[in-house]
Short mmCIF file of C-alpha atoms in Angstrom, two decimals:
data_model
loop_
_atom_site.label_atom_id
_atom_site.label_comp_id
_atom_site.label_asym_id
_atom_site.label_seq_id
_atom_site.Cartn_x
_atom_site.Cartn_y
_atom_site.Cartn_z
CA MET Q 1 26.24 13.58 -9.82
CA ALA Q 2 23.50 12.68 -7.85
CA THR Q 3 20.98 10.06 -9.17
CA ALA Q 4 16.97 10.10 -8.98
CA LYS Q 5 15.09 6.90 -7.81
CA LYS Q 6 12.14 6.33 -9.43
CA LEU Q 7 9.75 6.36 -6.29
CA PRO Q 8 6.33 3.94 -5.97
CA SER Q 9 4.13 6.76 -7.30
CA GLY Q 10 5.72 6.82 -10.12
CA SER Q 11 7.56 10.41 -9.83
CA TRP Q 12 10.96 10.64 -9.88
CA ARG Q 13 13.33 12.08 -6.82
CA CYS Q 14 16.81 13.18 -6.40
CA LEU Q 15 17.70 13.53 -3.71
CA VAL Q 16 21.02 16.19 -2.97
CA TYR Q 17 23.57 17.22 -0.12
CA SER Q 18 22.45 20.18 1.42
CA HIS Q 19 24.57 20.96 4.31
CA THR Q 20 25.65 19.78 7.83
CA GLU Q 21 23.94 20.56 11.13
CA ARG Q 22 24.71 19.76 14.49
CA ILE Q 23 21.50 17.98 17.33
CA PHE Q 24 21.84 16.91 19.40
CA ASP Q 25 20.00 13.46 19.68
CA THR Q 26 18.21 12.69 23.04
CA LYS Q 27 18.63 9.18 22.83
CA SER Q 28 21.99 9.25 23.56
CA GLY Q 29 22.19 12.14 25.28
CA THR Q 30 25.89 13.17 22.36
CA TRP Q 31 25.79 15.97 18.85
CA LYS Q 32 26.40 14.54 15.98
CA ASP Q 33 26.57 16.00 12.77
CA LYS Q 34 22.87 15.52 10.85
CA ARG Q 35 24.16 16.06 6.53
CA ILE Q 36 21.03 18.33 5.09
CA TYR Q 37 20.44 16.79 2.53
CA GLU Q 38 17.03 18.74 -0.59
CA SER Q 39 14.81 16.25 -2.48
CA PHE Q 40 14.22 17.35 -6.45
CA THR Q 41 11.37 15.77 -7.72
CA SER Q 42 9.13 15.86 -11.40
CA ASP Q 43 5.22 13.65 -12.26
CA ASP Q 44 6.81 12.45 -15.32
CA PRO Q 45 7.32 9.47 -14.96
CA SER Q 46 9.79 9.24 -18.74
CA ARG Q 47 12.82 8.58 -18.67
CA ARG Q 48 12.42 12.45 -19.43
CA GLY Q 49 11.46 13.01 -15.39
CA LYS Q 50 14.10 11.40 -13.94
CA ALA Q 51 16.44 14.05 -16.41
CA ASP Q 52 14.59 16.91 -15.07
CA ALA Q 53 15.22 15.68 -11.54
CA GLU Q 54 18.50 15.53 -12.18
CA ARG Q 55 18.95 18.78 -14.40
CA GLN Q 56 17.02 20.16 -10.47
CA ALA Q 57 19.88 19.07 -8.21
CA ALA Q 58 22.51 19.34 -9.74
CA GLU Q 59 21.25 23.71 -11.21
CA PHE Q 60 20.47 23.49 -6.66
CA GLN Q 61 24.40 22.11 -5.75
CA GLN Q 62 26.08 24.79 -8.23
CA ASP Q 63 24.19 27.29 -6.78
CA ARG Q 64 25.66 25.90 -3.97
CA ASP Q 65 29.20 25.62 -3.85
CA THR Q 66 29.13 28.30 -5.71
CA ASN Q 67 27.10 30.91 -2.75
CA VAL Q 68 30.01 28.71 0.31
CA SER Q 69 32.94 29.46 -1.88
CA ARG Q 70 32.31 33.13 -1.45
CA LYS Q 71 31.22 32.71 1.95
CA ARG Q 72 34.82 31.15 2.15
CA GLN Q 73 36.67 34.18 0.01
CA LYS Q 74 34.52 36.85 1.79
CA ASN Q 75 35.15 35.78 5.60
CA GLY Q 76 37.55 33.19 5.59
CA ASN Q 77 40.26 35.73 7.86
CA ILE Q 78 37.68 36.90 10.32
CA LEU Q 79 39.45 36.23 13.32
CA LEU Q 80 37.93 33.24 15.48
CA LYS Q 81 37.69 35.78 19.10
CA ASP Q 82 35.48 38.12 16.04
CA ALA Q 83 33.81 35.83 14.99
CA MET Q 84 32.36 35.07 18.54
CA LYS Q 85 31.37 37.90 18.78
CA LYS Q 86 29.33 38.08 15.39
CA TYR Q 87 27.91 35.18 15.46
CA VAL Q 88 26.05 36.24 19.44
CA GLU Q 89 25.04 39.39 17.99
CA ALA Q 90 23.94 38.14 14.49
CA ILE Q 91 21.64 35.52 16.54
CA GLY Q 92 21.41 36.72 19.35
CA PRO Q 93 17.51 38.52 18.87
CA SER Q 94 16.15 34.48 17.43
CA LEU Q 95 16.99 32.36 22.14
CA SER Q 96 17.05 33.03 24.57
CA GLY Q 97 17.99 35.76 26.97
CA THR Q 98 19.43 32.02 28.76
CA THR Q 99 20.84 30.76 25.80
CA VAL Q 100 23.17 33.86 24.81
CA GLN Q 101 24.62 34.01 28.04
CA GLY Q 102 25.93 30.91 27.72
CA TYR Q 103 27.23 31.57 24.58
CA SER Q 104 28.43 35.03 26.37
CA LYS Q 105 30.03 33.34 29.62
CA GLU Q 106 34.85 33.47 29.55
CA GLN Q 107 34.24 29.33 29.53
CA TYR Q 108 37.09 28.71 26.24
CA ASP Q 109 40.44 29.12 27.66
CA SER Q 110 41.28 25.43 26.40
CA TYR Q 111 40.29 27.05 23.21
CA ALA Q 112 42.59 30.75 24.06
CA PHE Q 113 45.22 30.10 20.95
CA LEU Q 114 42.88 29.97 18.21
CA MET Q 115 40.96 33.37 19.17
CA GLU Q 116 43.58 35.71 17.19
CA LYS Q 117 43.50 32.47 14.27
CA LYS Q 118 42.07 33.12 11.18
CA LEU Q 119 38.29 30.97 10.08
CA LYS Q 120 40.19 29.86 7.19
CA ASP Q 121 43.49 28.40 9.23
CA ILE Q 122 41.51 26.45 11.50
CA THR Q 123 42.67 22.79 11.17
CA THR Q 124 41.56 19.52 12.62
CA GLU Q 125 44.80 19.49 14.90
CA ASP Q 126 43.49 22.69 16.23
CA LEU Q 127 40.46 21.81 17.39
CA GLN Q 128 41.82 17.89 18.19
CA LYS Q 129 44.65 19.75 20.96
CA ALA Q 130 41.46 22.81 21.60
CA VAL Q 131 39.56 19.56 22.65
CA ASP Q 132 41.82 18.05 24.24
CA ASP Q 133 42.50 20.33 26.08
CA ASP Q 134 39.61 20.99 27.68
CA THR Q 135 38.70 17.35 28.54
CA LYS Q 136 41.38 19.07 31.14
CA ARG Q 137 39.94 21.80 32.57
CA PRO Q 138 38.89 22.04 36.75
CA SER Q 139 34.97 22.77 37.51
CA LYS Q 140 34.09 25.15 38.67
CA ARG Q 141 32.09 22.90 40.81
CA SER Q 142 34.84 20.91 42.31
CA THR Q 143 37.12 23.29 43.71
CA LYS Q 144 38.70 20.20 46.44
CA THR Q 145 38.48 17.80 44.40
CA LYS Q 146 39.49 19.93 41.31
CA ALA Q 147 37.72 17.65 38.86
CA PRO Q 148 37.64 18.03 35.11
CA ILE Q 149 34.94 18.97 33.81
CA SER Q 150 31.73 16.33 32.69
CA PRO Q 151 32.66 14.80 28.66
CA LYS Q 152 29.15 16.90 27.74
CA THR Q 153 30.49 19.85 28.35
CA VAL Q 154 33.38 19.57 26.90
CA ARG Q 155 31.27 18.60 23.94
CA ASN Q 156 28.67 21.05 24.89
CA THR Q 157 31.73 24.11 23.91
CA TYR Q 158 32.77 22.43 21.36
CA SER Q 159 29.76 22.44 19.54
CA TYR Q 160 29.36 26.20 19.14
CA ILE Q 161 32.67 26.57 19.01
CA ARG Q 162 31.89 24.57 15.48
CA SER Q 163 29.10 26.55 14.57
CA VAL Q 164 30.68 29.62 15.25
CA ILE Q 165 33.19 28.99 12.71
CA ASN Q 166 30.63 26.60 10.79
CA TYR Q 167 28.10 30.32 10.08
CA PHE Q 168 30.97 32.50 8.42
CA TYR Q 169 33.85 29.87 6.92
CA PRO Q 170 31.07 26.52 5.96
CA ASN Q 171 33.85 23.94 6.45
CA ASP Q 172 32.53 20.13 6.80
CA ASN Q 173 36.28 18.66 6.79
CA TYR Q 174 36.40 18.26 11.17
CA ASP Q 175 37.53 15.37 12.29
CA VAL Q 176 37.34 16.71 15.26
CA ARG Q 177 37.29 12.85 18.08
CA LEU Q 178 35.10 13.99 21.01
CA PRO Q 179 34.92 12.50 24.67
CA LYS Q 180 32.11 9.91 25.25
CA ILE Q 181 29.67 10.76 27.29
CA PRO Q 182 29.74 8.16 30.73
CA LYS Q 183 26.47 5.78 31.28
CA LYS Q 184 25.18 6.40 34.92
CA VAL Q 185 22.60 7.02 37.12
CA LYS Q 186 22.59 8.47 40.23
CA ASN Q 187 22.38 7.39 43.50
CA LEU Q 188 20.14 9.54 45.72
CA ILE Q 189 19.16 9.99 48.54
CA PRO Q 190 16.05 8.51 49.61
CA ALA Q 191 13.60 10.61 49.95
CA LYS Q 192 12.74 9.58 53.34
CA THR Q 193 16.41 11.78 54.03
CA VAL Q 194 14.98 14.37 52.47
CA LEU Q 195 11.39 15.39 54.14
CA GLU Q 196 13.52 14.31 57.67
CA ILE Q 197 16.20 17.48 56.96
CA ILE Q 198 14.07 19.83 55.28
CA LYS Q 199 10.85 19.84 58.34
CA ASP Q 200 10.39 23.34 59.30
CA THR Q 201 13.40 24.53 57.41
CA GLU Q 202 12.72 27.86 55.48
CA ILE Q 203 13.30 25.51 52.69
CA GLU Q 204 11.12 23.23 52.93
CA LEU Q 205 8.30 24.54 50.80
CA PRO Q 206 10.94 24.98 47.64
CA CYS Q 207 11.95 20.67 48.29
CA LEU Q 208 9.36 19.49 47.93
CA LEU Q 209 7.53 21.56 45.54
CA ALA Q 210 10.33 19.79 43.00
CA CYS Q 211 10.69 16.24 45.59
CA TRP Q 212 7.08 15.73 45.63
CA LEU Q 213 5.46 17.46 41.97
CA SER Q 214 8.59 17.40 40.24
CA TYR Q 215 9.23 22.08 39.79
CA SER Q 216 12.56 23.03 38.80
CA MET Q 217 14.14 25.87 40.05
CA SER Q 218 13.23 27.99 37.82
CA GLU Q 219 9.22 26.83 38.07
CA ILE Q 220 9.20 26.73 41.58
CA ARG Q 221 10.55 31.25 41.27
CA GLY Q 222 8.17 31.32 38.52
CA ILE Q 223 4.73 30.50 40.74
CA ARG Q 224 2.91 33.34 42.02
CA VAL Q 225 0.08 33.76 44.42
CA ARG Q 226 -2.66 33.88 41.09
CA ASP Q 227 -1.18 30.36 40.14
CA ILE Q 228 -2.03 28.57 42.97
CA SER Q 229 -6.43 28.02 42.93
CA ASN Q 230 -9.10 25.40 44.23
CA GLY Q 231 -5.84 22.95 45.22
CA TYR Q 232 -3.42 23.44 41.65
CA ILE Q 233 -1.01 24.51 41.20
CA THR Q 234 -1.27 25.91 37.37
CA LEU Q 235 2.02 26.85 35.52
CA ASP Q 236 2.94 28.60 32.75
CA ARG Q 237 6.17 31.12 32.70
CA VAL Q 238 10.02 30.23 35.20
CA ILE Q 239 11.95 32.75 36.24
CA VAL Q 240 15.56 32.08 35.59
CA ASP Q 241 18.55 34.52 36.80
CA ILE Q 242 20.19 36.68 33.16
CA GLY Q 243 23.70 37.74 34.27
CA GLN Q 244 22.59 38.28 38.18
CA THR Q 245 18.38 39.65 36.97
CA PRO Q 246 16.12 37.86 37.81
CA THR Q 247 14.25 37.45 33.96
CA VAL Q 248 10.48 36.41 33.75
CA LYS Q 249 9.94 33.49 30.90
CA GLU Q 250 6.29 32.66 29.27
CA SER Q 251 6.77 28.81 29.40
CA GLY Q 252 4.56 28.94 26.07
CA LYS Q 253 8.11 28.24 24.25
CA ALA Q 254 8.26 24.36 26.13
CA GLU Q 255 5.21 23.12 25.59
CA ALA Q 256 5.41 19.64 27.85
CA ARG Q 257 6.44 22.10 30.36
CA LEU Q 258 2.43 24.43 30.85
CA ARG Q 259 0.72 22.06 33.56
CA LYS Q 260 -0.86 21.37 36.14
CA HIS Q 261 -0.32 20.00 39.42
CA HIS Q 262 -3.10 19.14 42.04
CA ILE Q 263 -1.76 19.69 45.64
CA PRO Q 264 -1.22 17.70 48.29
CA ASN Q 265 -2.59 18.68 51.61
CA TYR Q 266 0.57 18.73 53.74
CA ILE Q 267 1.68 20.84 50.68
CA GLN Q 268 -1.21 22.72 51.14
CA ALA Q 269 -1.60 24.10 54.93
CA LEU Q 270 2.44 25.03 53.90
CA ILE Q 271 1.76 26.72 50.77
CA ASP Q 272 -1.47 28.89 53.42
CA LYS Q 273 1.34 29.94 55.56
CA ASN Q 274 3.77 31.65 52.75
CA ILE Q 275 0.66 33.02 50.62
CA SER Q 276 -0.95 35.01 53.58
CA GLY Q 277 -1.08 38.09 53.09
CA LYS Q 278 0.45 38.52 49.77
CA LYS Q 279 -1.46 39.98 46.50
CA PRO Q 280 -1.85 37.78 43.53
CA ASP Q 281 1.18 38.32 41.35
CA ASP Q 282 4.71 37.86 44.09
CA PRO Q 283 5.93 35.31 44.33
CA LEU Q 284 4.93 31.93 46.84
CA ILE Q 285 8.86 31.63 46.92
CA THR Q 286 10.57 35.14 47.39
CA LEU Q 287 14.40 33.35 47.96
CA SER Q 288 16.96 33.29 45.26
CA GLY Q 289 17.69 29.85 43.38
CA HIS Q 290 21.81 30.81 45.05
CA ALA Q 291 19.53 31.84 49.11
CA ILE Q 292 18.25 28.29 48.32
CA TYR Q 293 20.81 26.03 46.42
CA MET Q 294 22.70 27.01 49.24
CA ARG Q 295 20.55 26.46 52.15
CA TRP Q 296 19.98 23.01 50.84
CA VAL Q 297 23.49 21.85 50.49
CA SER Q 298 24.28 23.30 53.92
CA LEU Q 299 21.13 21.73 55.73
CA LEU Q 300 22.93 18.32 54.32
CA GLU Q 301 26.64 18.93 54.90
CA GLN Q 302 24.94 19.17 58.74
CA HIS Q 303 23.44 16.07 58.93
CA ASP Q 304 26.79 14.83 57.40
CA LEU Q 305 24.78 13.64 54.05
CA PRO Q 306 26.57 12.88 50.50
CA HIS Q 307 26.27 16.20 48.66
CA MET Q 308 23.35 16.57 46.04
CA THR Q 309 22.09 19.19 43.92
CA PHE Q 310 18.64 20.48 44.07
CA HIS Q 311 17.54 19.61 40.45
CA ASP Q 312 18.16 15.72 41.39
CA LEU Q 313 15.25 16.19 43.40
CA ARG Q 314 13.49 16.37 40.29
CA HIS Q 315 15.92 13.19 40.13
CA LEU Q 316 13.80 11.45 43.24
CA ASN Q 317 11.12 12.08 41.87
CA ALA Q 318 11.29 9.86 39.01
CA SER Q 319 12.05 7.40 40.88
CA VAL Q 320 9.51 7.83 42.86
CA MET Q 321 7.73 7.29 40.20
CA ALA Q 322 9.60 4.35 39.01
CA MET Q 323 9.54 2.24 42.16
CA LEU Q 324 5.52 3.14 42.45
CA ARG Q 325 4.80 1.80 38.84
CA ILE Q 326 4.10 4.95 37.38
CA PRO Q 327 2.93 4.71 34.00
CA ASP Q 328 4.92 6.34 31.54
CA LYS Q 329 2.39 8.62 30.38
CA TYR Q 330 0.69 9.91 34.12
CA ALA Q 331 5.01 10.45 34.29
CA GLN Q 332 5.75 12.72 31.58
CA GLU Q 333 2.40 14.98 32.61
CA ARG Q 334 3.11 15.42 36.26
CA GLY Q 335 6.96 15.58 35.71
CA GLY Q 336 6.33 18.22 32.37
CA TRP Q 337 8.92 15.83 29.68
CA SER Q 338 7.49 15.62 25.65
CA SER Q 339 3.75 14.58 26.00
CA ASP Q 340 0.74 15.13 23.56
CA ARG Q 341 -1.59 15.71 26.37
CA VAL Q 342 0.23 17.90 28.50
CA MET Q 343 -1.45 20.88 26.36
CA LYS Q 344 -4.72 19.33 26.80
CA ASN Q 345 -5.35 18.93 30.11
CA VAL Q 346 -3.53 21.98 31.75
CA TYR Q 347 -6.00 24.53 31.84
CA THR Q 348 -9.31 21.24 32.21
CA HIS Q 349 -10.39 21.74 35.32
CA THR Q 350 -11.06 18.39 35.84
CA PHE Q 351 -8.23 15.84 35.25
CA SER Q 352 -8.97 12.32 33.91
CA GLU Q 353 -9.87 8.75 36.87
CA GLU Q 354 -6.13 7.90 35.82
CA ARG Q 355 -4.72 10.50 36.06
CA GLU Q 356 -6.47 10.99 39.52
CA LYS Q 357 -5.62 7.46 41.06
CA VAL Q 358 -1.71 8.32 39.59
CA ASP Q 359 -1.56 11.62 41.83
CA GLU Q 360 -3.10 9.88 45.13
CA THR Q 361 -0.53 6.79 44.20
CA ILE Q 362 2.25 8.84 45.34
CA ASP Q 363 0.63 11.47 47.31
CA ASN Q 364 -0.08 8.60 49.38
CA TYR Q 365 3.52 7.54 49.18
CA PHE Q 366 4.73 10.86 50.56
CA ASP Q 367 2.14 11.43 52.69
CA SER Q 368 3.08 7.62 54.51
CA LEU Q 369 6.44 9.14 54.79
CA LEU Q 370 5.46 12.53 56.09
CA ASP Q 371 3.38 10.26 59.39
CA GLY Q 372 6.05 7.34 59.91
CA SER Q 373 2.93 4.96 57.96
CA ALA Q 374 5.41 3.46 55.23
CA SER Q 375 4.43 -0.11 55.79
CA GLU Q 376 7.90 -1.02 53.79
CA LYS Q 377 11.71 0.12 53.96
CA GLU Q 378 11.68 2.55 51.65
CA LYS Q 379 14.29 1.27 48.48
CA SER Q 380 17.38 2.60 47.71
CA ALA Q 381 18.03 4.52 44.03
CA ILE Q 382 20.14 0.90 43.52
CA GLU Q 383 17.11 -1.25 44.78
CA ILE Q 384 14.75 0.57 42.62
CA ILE Q 385 16.66 0.33 39.59
CA ASN Q 386 17.40 -3.19 40.23
CA ALA Q 387 13.90 -4.36 40.27
CA LEU Q 388 13.45 -2.28 37.46
CA ARG Q 389 15.86 -4.45 34.74
CA GLU Q 390 13.55 -7.32 36.53
CA ALA Q 391 11.25 -5.77 35.01
CA ASP Q 392 12.06 -5.14 31.67
CA PRO Q 393 16.06 -6.45 31.24
CA ASN Q 394 15.94 -4.22 27.97
CA GLY Q 395 14.04 -1.05 27.85
CA TRP Q 396 15.41 0.06 32.09
CA TYR Q 397 17.92 1.64 31.35
CA LYS Q 398 17.43 3.90 28.20
CA ALA Q 399 13.41 4.62 29.82
CA LEU Q 400 15.85 5.96 33.16
CA LEU Q 401 17.51 7.49 30.74
CA ASN Q 402 16.04 9.68 28.50
CA MET Q 403 13.70 10.63 32.36
CA GLN Q 404 16.64 12.06 33.81
CA HIS Q 405 18.36 13.23 30.45
CA GLU Q 406 14.79 15.33 30.03
CA MET Q 407 14.94 16.73 33.42
CA GLN Q 408 18.19 18.01 32.41
CA HIS Q 409 17.34 20.46 29.54
CA LYS Q 410 14.11 21.58 30.21
CA ASN Q 411 14.68 24.49 32.30
#
């Protein structure tokens, strides 16, 4: 039985376990089990108040145990494959299309032997075997090397299966070992090289929007002619592919991504050429996301450069801002990462003087790469990392990892 404790105010509080939720820890980049507790209080400072808080907690716990028992008894015979289908049907209306699509993908081959198994019969050993098998599953992106999927993908797949089981058959007794996500910092192609290979190509504009203004693929595809006005781009939506169908998502659900960017002169000239004859609701970029990506990969191959995803251009932008010592809050604003200031600045007609200086610093850097006036050789990613390590030996990696993680998970 839970025991109540006296608070500084004199009241009594009793905490009792409610359930466990799977949450994503942005600091470590991993999924974790978080125990959720219910709080019961009494304002009576006497021993009667203590007894009252404990009585409320005991009643809740009894009701919880009864409800969990009923739920397990009711759903224990459901097959895992049926539970997965019902889970999507049950929570689908509250999720975005891209999330539901992720749940519907056929990426659960390692769990195939469990699909015909009843939820009540699935054990820790079963789930551990599935996870171990999943760590060997070949990645579809590595057809040449046949490299396995990433530890992050393994963990995400298990998290979904675990969520399905707990939704119908609550069970906190599973103890599955998951692969650790290794620490890594991408060695990116220098910005100067990127600008050289995209020059005068069909994808120069989308690439510049990514590496210079830090837009993601979905954001670039969401920009309309009407979003460009008085030297600024105002982002308020994205376009993603759901089942191969381009689908508009309003950015209001991710406030940090609702932002406004000053347009550098060079990019403005490309935009002016691109929007000639277009209507206000026409997209700025007409190529599909797949077409842009394939042209980007082709450029890398033509110039014998190492593989780098289109999304890595946003990482390149983050590295440039780190090299230029851009203050964190302005780097967050430009990149659309979590910041309390973003919403306040989006629809204003002017930026703060400090933000304008930041934009000017970054624009001058890219302009110098374009016209060849850079005063010194551009630093490689390793050199930038070494400089950051020197400046902040204890916090350099955490700051860079957090920035990269936010870029990967807010699309």
